Rosetta silent file (secondary structure, phi, psi, omega in degrees, C-alpha in Angstrom):
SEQUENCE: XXXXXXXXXXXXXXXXXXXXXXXXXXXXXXXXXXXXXXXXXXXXXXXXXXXXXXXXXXXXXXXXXXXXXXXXXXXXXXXXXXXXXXXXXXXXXXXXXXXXXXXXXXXXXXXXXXXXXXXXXXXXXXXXXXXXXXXXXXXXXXXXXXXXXXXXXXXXXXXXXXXXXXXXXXX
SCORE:     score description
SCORE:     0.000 S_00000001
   1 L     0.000  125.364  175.283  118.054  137.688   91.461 S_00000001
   2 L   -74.635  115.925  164.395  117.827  134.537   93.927 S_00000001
   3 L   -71.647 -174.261  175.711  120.217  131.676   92.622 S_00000001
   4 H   -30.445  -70.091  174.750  119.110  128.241   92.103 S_00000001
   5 H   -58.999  -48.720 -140.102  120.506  126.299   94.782 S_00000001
   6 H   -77.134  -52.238  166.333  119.353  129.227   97.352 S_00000001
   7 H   -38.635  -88.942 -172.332  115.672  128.900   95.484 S_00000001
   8 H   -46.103  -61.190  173.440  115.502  125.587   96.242 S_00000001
   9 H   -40.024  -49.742  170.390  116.731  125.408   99.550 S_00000001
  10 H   -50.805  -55.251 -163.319  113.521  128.305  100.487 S_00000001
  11 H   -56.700  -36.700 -171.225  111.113  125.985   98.596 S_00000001
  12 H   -78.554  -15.324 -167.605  112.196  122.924  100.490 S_00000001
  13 H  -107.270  -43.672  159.763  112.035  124.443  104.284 S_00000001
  14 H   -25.571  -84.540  156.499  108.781  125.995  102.966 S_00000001
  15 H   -23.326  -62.113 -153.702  107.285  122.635  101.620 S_00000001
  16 H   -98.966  -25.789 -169.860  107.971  121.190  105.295 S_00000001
  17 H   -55.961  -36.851 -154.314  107.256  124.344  107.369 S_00000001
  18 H   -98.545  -44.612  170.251  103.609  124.333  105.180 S_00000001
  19 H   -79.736  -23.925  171.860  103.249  120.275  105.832 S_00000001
  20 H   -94.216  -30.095  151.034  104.057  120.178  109.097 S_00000001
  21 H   -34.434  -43.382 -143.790  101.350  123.524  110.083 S_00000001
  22 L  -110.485   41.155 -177.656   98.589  121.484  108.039 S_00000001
  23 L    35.709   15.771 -176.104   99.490  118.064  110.321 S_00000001
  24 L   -99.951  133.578  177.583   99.857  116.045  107.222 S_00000001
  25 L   -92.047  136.513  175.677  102.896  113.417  107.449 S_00000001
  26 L   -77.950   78.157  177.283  105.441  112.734  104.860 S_00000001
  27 L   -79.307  105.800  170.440  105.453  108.307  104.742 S_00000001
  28 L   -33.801  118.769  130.687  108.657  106.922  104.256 S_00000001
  29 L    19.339  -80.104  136.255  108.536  104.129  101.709 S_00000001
  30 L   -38.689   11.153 -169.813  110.565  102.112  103.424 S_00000001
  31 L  -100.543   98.061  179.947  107.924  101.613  106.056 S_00000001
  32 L   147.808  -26.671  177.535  107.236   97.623  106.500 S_00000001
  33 L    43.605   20.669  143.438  111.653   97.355  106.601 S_00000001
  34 L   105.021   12.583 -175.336  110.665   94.447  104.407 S_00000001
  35 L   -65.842  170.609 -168.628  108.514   92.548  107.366 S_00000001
  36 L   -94.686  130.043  171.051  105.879   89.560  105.937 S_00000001
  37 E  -100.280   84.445 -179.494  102.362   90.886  105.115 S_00000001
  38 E   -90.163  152.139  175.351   99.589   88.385  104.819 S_00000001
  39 L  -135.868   84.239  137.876   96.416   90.160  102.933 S_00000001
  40 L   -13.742  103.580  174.250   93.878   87.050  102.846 S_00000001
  41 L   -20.034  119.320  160.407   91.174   87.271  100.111 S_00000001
  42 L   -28.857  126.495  166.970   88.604   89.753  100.644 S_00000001
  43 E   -84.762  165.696  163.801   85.482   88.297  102.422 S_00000001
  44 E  -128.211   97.873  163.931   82.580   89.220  100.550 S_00000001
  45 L   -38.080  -27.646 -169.959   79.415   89.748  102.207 S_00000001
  46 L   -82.791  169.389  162.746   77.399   90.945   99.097 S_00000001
  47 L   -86.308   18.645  164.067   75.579   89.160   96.450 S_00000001
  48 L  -111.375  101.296 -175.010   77.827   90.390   94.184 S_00000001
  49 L   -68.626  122.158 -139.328   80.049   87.284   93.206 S_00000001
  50 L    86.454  -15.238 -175.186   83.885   87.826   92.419 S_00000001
  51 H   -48.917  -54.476  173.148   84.254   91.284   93.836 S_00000001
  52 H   -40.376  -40.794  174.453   86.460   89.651   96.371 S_00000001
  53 H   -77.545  -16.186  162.858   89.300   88.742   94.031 S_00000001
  54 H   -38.790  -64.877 -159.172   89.004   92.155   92.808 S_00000001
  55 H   -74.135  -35.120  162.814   89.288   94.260   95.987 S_00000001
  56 H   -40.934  -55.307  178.013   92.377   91.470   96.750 S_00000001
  57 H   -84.344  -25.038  177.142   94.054   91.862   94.155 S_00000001
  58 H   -80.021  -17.086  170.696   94.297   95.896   94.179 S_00000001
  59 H   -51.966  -81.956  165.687   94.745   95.941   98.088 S_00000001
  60 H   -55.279  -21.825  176.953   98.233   93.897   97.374 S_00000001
  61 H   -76.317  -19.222 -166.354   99.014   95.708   94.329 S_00000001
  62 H   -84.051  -52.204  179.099   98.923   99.144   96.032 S_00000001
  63 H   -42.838  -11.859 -177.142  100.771   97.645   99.119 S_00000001
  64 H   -70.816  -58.981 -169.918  103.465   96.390   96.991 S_00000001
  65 H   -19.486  -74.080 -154.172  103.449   99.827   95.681 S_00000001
  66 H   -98.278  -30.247 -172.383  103.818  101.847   97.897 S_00000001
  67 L  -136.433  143.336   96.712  105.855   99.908  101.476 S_00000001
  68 L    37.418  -27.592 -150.585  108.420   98.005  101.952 S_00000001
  69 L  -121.212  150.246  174.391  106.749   94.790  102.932 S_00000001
  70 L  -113.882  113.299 -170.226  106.527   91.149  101.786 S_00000001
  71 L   -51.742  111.428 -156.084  103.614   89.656  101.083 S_00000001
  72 L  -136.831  161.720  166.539  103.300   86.047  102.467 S_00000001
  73 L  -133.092   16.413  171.760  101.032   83.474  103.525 S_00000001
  74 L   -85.149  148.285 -162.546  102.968   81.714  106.091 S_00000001
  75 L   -67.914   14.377 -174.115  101.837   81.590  109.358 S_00000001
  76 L  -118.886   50.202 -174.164  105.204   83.587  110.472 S_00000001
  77 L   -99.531  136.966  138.353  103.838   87.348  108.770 S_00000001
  78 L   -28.186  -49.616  167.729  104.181   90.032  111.143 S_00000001
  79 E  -152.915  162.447 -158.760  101.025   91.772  110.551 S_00000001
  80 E  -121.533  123.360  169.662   97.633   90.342  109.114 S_00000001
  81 E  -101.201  114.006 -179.029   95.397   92.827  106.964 S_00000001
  82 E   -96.262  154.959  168.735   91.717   91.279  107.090 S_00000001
  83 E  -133.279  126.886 -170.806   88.956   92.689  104.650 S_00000001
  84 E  -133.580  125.737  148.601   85.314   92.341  104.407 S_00000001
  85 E   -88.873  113.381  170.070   83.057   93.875  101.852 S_00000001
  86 E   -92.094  -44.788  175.284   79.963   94.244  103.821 S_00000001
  87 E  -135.879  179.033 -156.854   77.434   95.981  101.030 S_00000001
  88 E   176.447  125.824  171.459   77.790   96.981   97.208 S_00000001
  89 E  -142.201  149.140  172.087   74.586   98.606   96.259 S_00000001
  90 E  -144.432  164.539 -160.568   74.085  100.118   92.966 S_00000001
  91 E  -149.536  128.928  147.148   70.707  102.565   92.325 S_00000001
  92 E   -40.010  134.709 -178.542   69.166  104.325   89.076 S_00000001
  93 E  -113.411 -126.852 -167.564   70.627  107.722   88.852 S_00000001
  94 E   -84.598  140.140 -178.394   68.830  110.284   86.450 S_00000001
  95 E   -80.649 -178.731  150.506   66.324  109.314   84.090 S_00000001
  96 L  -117.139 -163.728  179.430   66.557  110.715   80.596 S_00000001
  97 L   -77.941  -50.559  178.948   63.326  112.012   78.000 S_00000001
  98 L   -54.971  -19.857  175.927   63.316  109.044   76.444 S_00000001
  99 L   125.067  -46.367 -175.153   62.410  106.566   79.524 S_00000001
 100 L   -40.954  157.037  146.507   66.206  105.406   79.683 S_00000001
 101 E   -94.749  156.006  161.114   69.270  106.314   82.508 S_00000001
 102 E  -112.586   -7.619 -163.275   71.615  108.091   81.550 S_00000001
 103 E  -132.229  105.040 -179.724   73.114  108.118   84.751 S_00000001
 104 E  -107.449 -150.987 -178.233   73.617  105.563   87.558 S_00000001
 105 E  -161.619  130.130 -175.024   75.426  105.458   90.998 S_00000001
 106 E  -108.410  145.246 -171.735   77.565  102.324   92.258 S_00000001
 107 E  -137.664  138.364  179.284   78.059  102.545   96.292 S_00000001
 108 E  -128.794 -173.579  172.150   80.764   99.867   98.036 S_00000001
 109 E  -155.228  134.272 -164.518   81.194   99.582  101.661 S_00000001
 110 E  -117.671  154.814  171.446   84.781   97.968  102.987 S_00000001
 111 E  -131.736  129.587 -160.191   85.302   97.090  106.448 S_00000001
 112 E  -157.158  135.074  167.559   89.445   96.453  107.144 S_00000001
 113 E  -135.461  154.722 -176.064   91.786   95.612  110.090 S_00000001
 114 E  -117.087  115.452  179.458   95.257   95.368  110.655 S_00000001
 115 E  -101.832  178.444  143.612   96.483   92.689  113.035 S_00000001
 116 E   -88.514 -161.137 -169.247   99.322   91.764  114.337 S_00000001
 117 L   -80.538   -8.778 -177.367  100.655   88.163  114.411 S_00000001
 118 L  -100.396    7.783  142.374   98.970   87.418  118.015 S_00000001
 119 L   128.713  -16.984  178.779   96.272   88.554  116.869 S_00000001
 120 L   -50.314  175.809 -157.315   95.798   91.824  118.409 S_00000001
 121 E  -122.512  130.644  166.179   94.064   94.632  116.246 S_00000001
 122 E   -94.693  -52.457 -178.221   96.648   97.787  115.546 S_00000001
 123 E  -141.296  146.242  178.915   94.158   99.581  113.279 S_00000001
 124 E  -135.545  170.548  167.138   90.933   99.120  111.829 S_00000001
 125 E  -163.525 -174.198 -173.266   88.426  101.511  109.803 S_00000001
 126 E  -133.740  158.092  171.040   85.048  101.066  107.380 S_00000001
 127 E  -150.586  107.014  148.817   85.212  103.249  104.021 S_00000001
 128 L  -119.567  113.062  151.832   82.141  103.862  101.661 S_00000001
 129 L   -68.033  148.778  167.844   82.441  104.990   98.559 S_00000001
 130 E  -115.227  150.792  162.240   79.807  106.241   96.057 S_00000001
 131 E  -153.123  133.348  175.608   80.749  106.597   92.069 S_00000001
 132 L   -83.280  155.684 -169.315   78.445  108.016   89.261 S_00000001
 133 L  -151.873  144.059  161.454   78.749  106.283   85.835 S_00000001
 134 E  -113.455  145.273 -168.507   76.836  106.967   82.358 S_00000001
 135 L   -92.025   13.671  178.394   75.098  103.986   81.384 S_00000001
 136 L   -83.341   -9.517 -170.844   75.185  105.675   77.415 S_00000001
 137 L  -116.114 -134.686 -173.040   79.151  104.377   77.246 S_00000001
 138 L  -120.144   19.082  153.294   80.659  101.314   78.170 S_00000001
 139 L   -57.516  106.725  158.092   80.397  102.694   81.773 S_00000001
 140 L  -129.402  140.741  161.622   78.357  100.087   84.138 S_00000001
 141 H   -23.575  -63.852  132.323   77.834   99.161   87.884 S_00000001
 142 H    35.185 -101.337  170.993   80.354   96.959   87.068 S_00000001
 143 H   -95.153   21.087  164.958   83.275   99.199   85.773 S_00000001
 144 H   -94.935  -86.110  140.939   81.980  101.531   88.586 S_00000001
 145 H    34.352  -67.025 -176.193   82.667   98.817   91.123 S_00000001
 146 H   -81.716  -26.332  169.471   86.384   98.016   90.022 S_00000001
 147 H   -39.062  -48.382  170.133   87.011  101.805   89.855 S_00000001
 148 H   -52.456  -45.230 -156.466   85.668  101.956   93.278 S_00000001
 149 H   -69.189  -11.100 -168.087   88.105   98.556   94.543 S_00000001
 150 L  -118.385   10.789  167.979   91.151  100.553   93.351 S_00000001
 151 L  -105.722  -49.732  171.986   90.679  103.711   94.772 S_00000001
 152 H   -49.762   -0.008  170.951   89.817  102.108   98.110 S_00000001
 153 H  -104.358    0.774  164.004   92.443  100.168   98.027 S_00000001
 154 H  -104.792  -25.446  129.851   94.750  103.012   98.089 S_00000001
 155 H   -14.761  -70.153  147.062   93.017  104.430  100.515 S_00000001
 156 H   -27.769  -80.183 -139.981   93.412  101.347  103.033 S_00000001
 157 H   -73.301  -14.303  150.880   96.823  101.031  102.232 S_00000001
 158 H   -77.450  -54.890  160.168   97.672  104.903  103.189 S_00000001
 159 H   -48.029  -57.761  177.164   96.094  104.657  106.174 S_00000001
 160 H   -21.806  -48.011 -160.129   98.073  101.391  107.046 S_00000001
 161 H   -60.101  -69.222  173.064  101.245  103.458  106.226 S_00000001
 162 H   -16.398  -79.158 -149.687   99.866  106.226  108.820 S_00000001
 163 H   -61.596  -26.572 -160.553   99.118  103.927  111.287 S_00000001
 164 H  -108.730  -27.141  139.236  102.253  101.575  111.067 S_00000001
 165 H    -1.626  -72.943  166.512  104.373  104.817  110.911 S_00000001
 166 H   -52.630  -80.817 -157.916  103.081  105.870  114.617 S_00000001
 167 H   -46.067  -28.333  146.762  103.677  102.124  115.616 S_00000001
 168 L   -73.028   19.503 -163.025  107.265  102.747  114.268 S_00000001
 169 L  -127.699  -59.207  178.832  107.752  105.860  115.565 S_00000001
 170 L   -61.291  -15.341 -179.668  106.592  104.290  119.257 S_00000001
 171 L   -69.710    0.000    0.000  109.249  101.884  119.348 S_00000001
């Protein structure tokens, strides 16, 4: 019989032997050391009005979350996250026997860069999502929509971590 401590100790040199084979990085927390973050209101390209304070406000809530860093709007923040929603489409999904959907499909498309303060770009990327919804509940384009803003906003803000990792890592 393997004790406890001895158990643990295998599982933990495992766990990184098994994360560091499959290239996936372990992000410190602590990553932002408490520097000023402006996140600017989402532009919103679409005709769909308000979306922007949506995808805004879950962008800063996951960054709170998740780093280190304090969110500001004084012109002396370290690094500048910009955001655009360029489309939001939503499309009839499956019809049912009756004439009705039962099924629709919400699609968002984000476009996001990370600056520093002179303006330079450290990282940027585009993410589109799709999400299916049944339009028989209380499930709409809608509550597809904010579903979408909050997973892409965790998204975003794990790459950022990535990316400003490596830039802390380079110093």
């Amino acid at each position: 019989m393997i004790p406890k401590t001895a158990f643990s100790l295998t599982s933990a040199a495992l766990l990184c032997l098994l994360l560091a084979s499959c290239a996936y990085t372990v992000i410190d927390p602590s990553l932002g050391a408490g520097q000023q973050l402006s996140v600017p209101t989402t532009v919103n390209e679409s005709r769909w009005r308000g979306v922007e304070a949506s995808a805004t406000h879950a962008l800063r809530a996951q960054l709170q979350q998740q780093y280190d860093v304090e969110l500001s709007d004084a012109p002396t923040y370290k690094y500048l996250l910009r955001t655009k929603v360029s489309d939001i489409r939503r499309s009839s999904g499956v019809n049912n026997r009756q004439g009705g959907t039962t099924l629709g499909v919400g699609r968002i498309t984000m476009d996001w860069a990370l600056e520093q303060a002179d303006g330079s770009v450290l990282q940027n990327g585009r993410i589109s999502r799709d999400l299916e919804f049944l339009t028989t509940t209380d499930e709409s384009a809608y509550s597809a929509i904010d579903e979408i803003l909050q997973e892409m906003a965790e998204q975003i803000a794990m790459e950022l971590g990535a990316g400003l990792a490596v830039a802390e890592n380079e110093r």
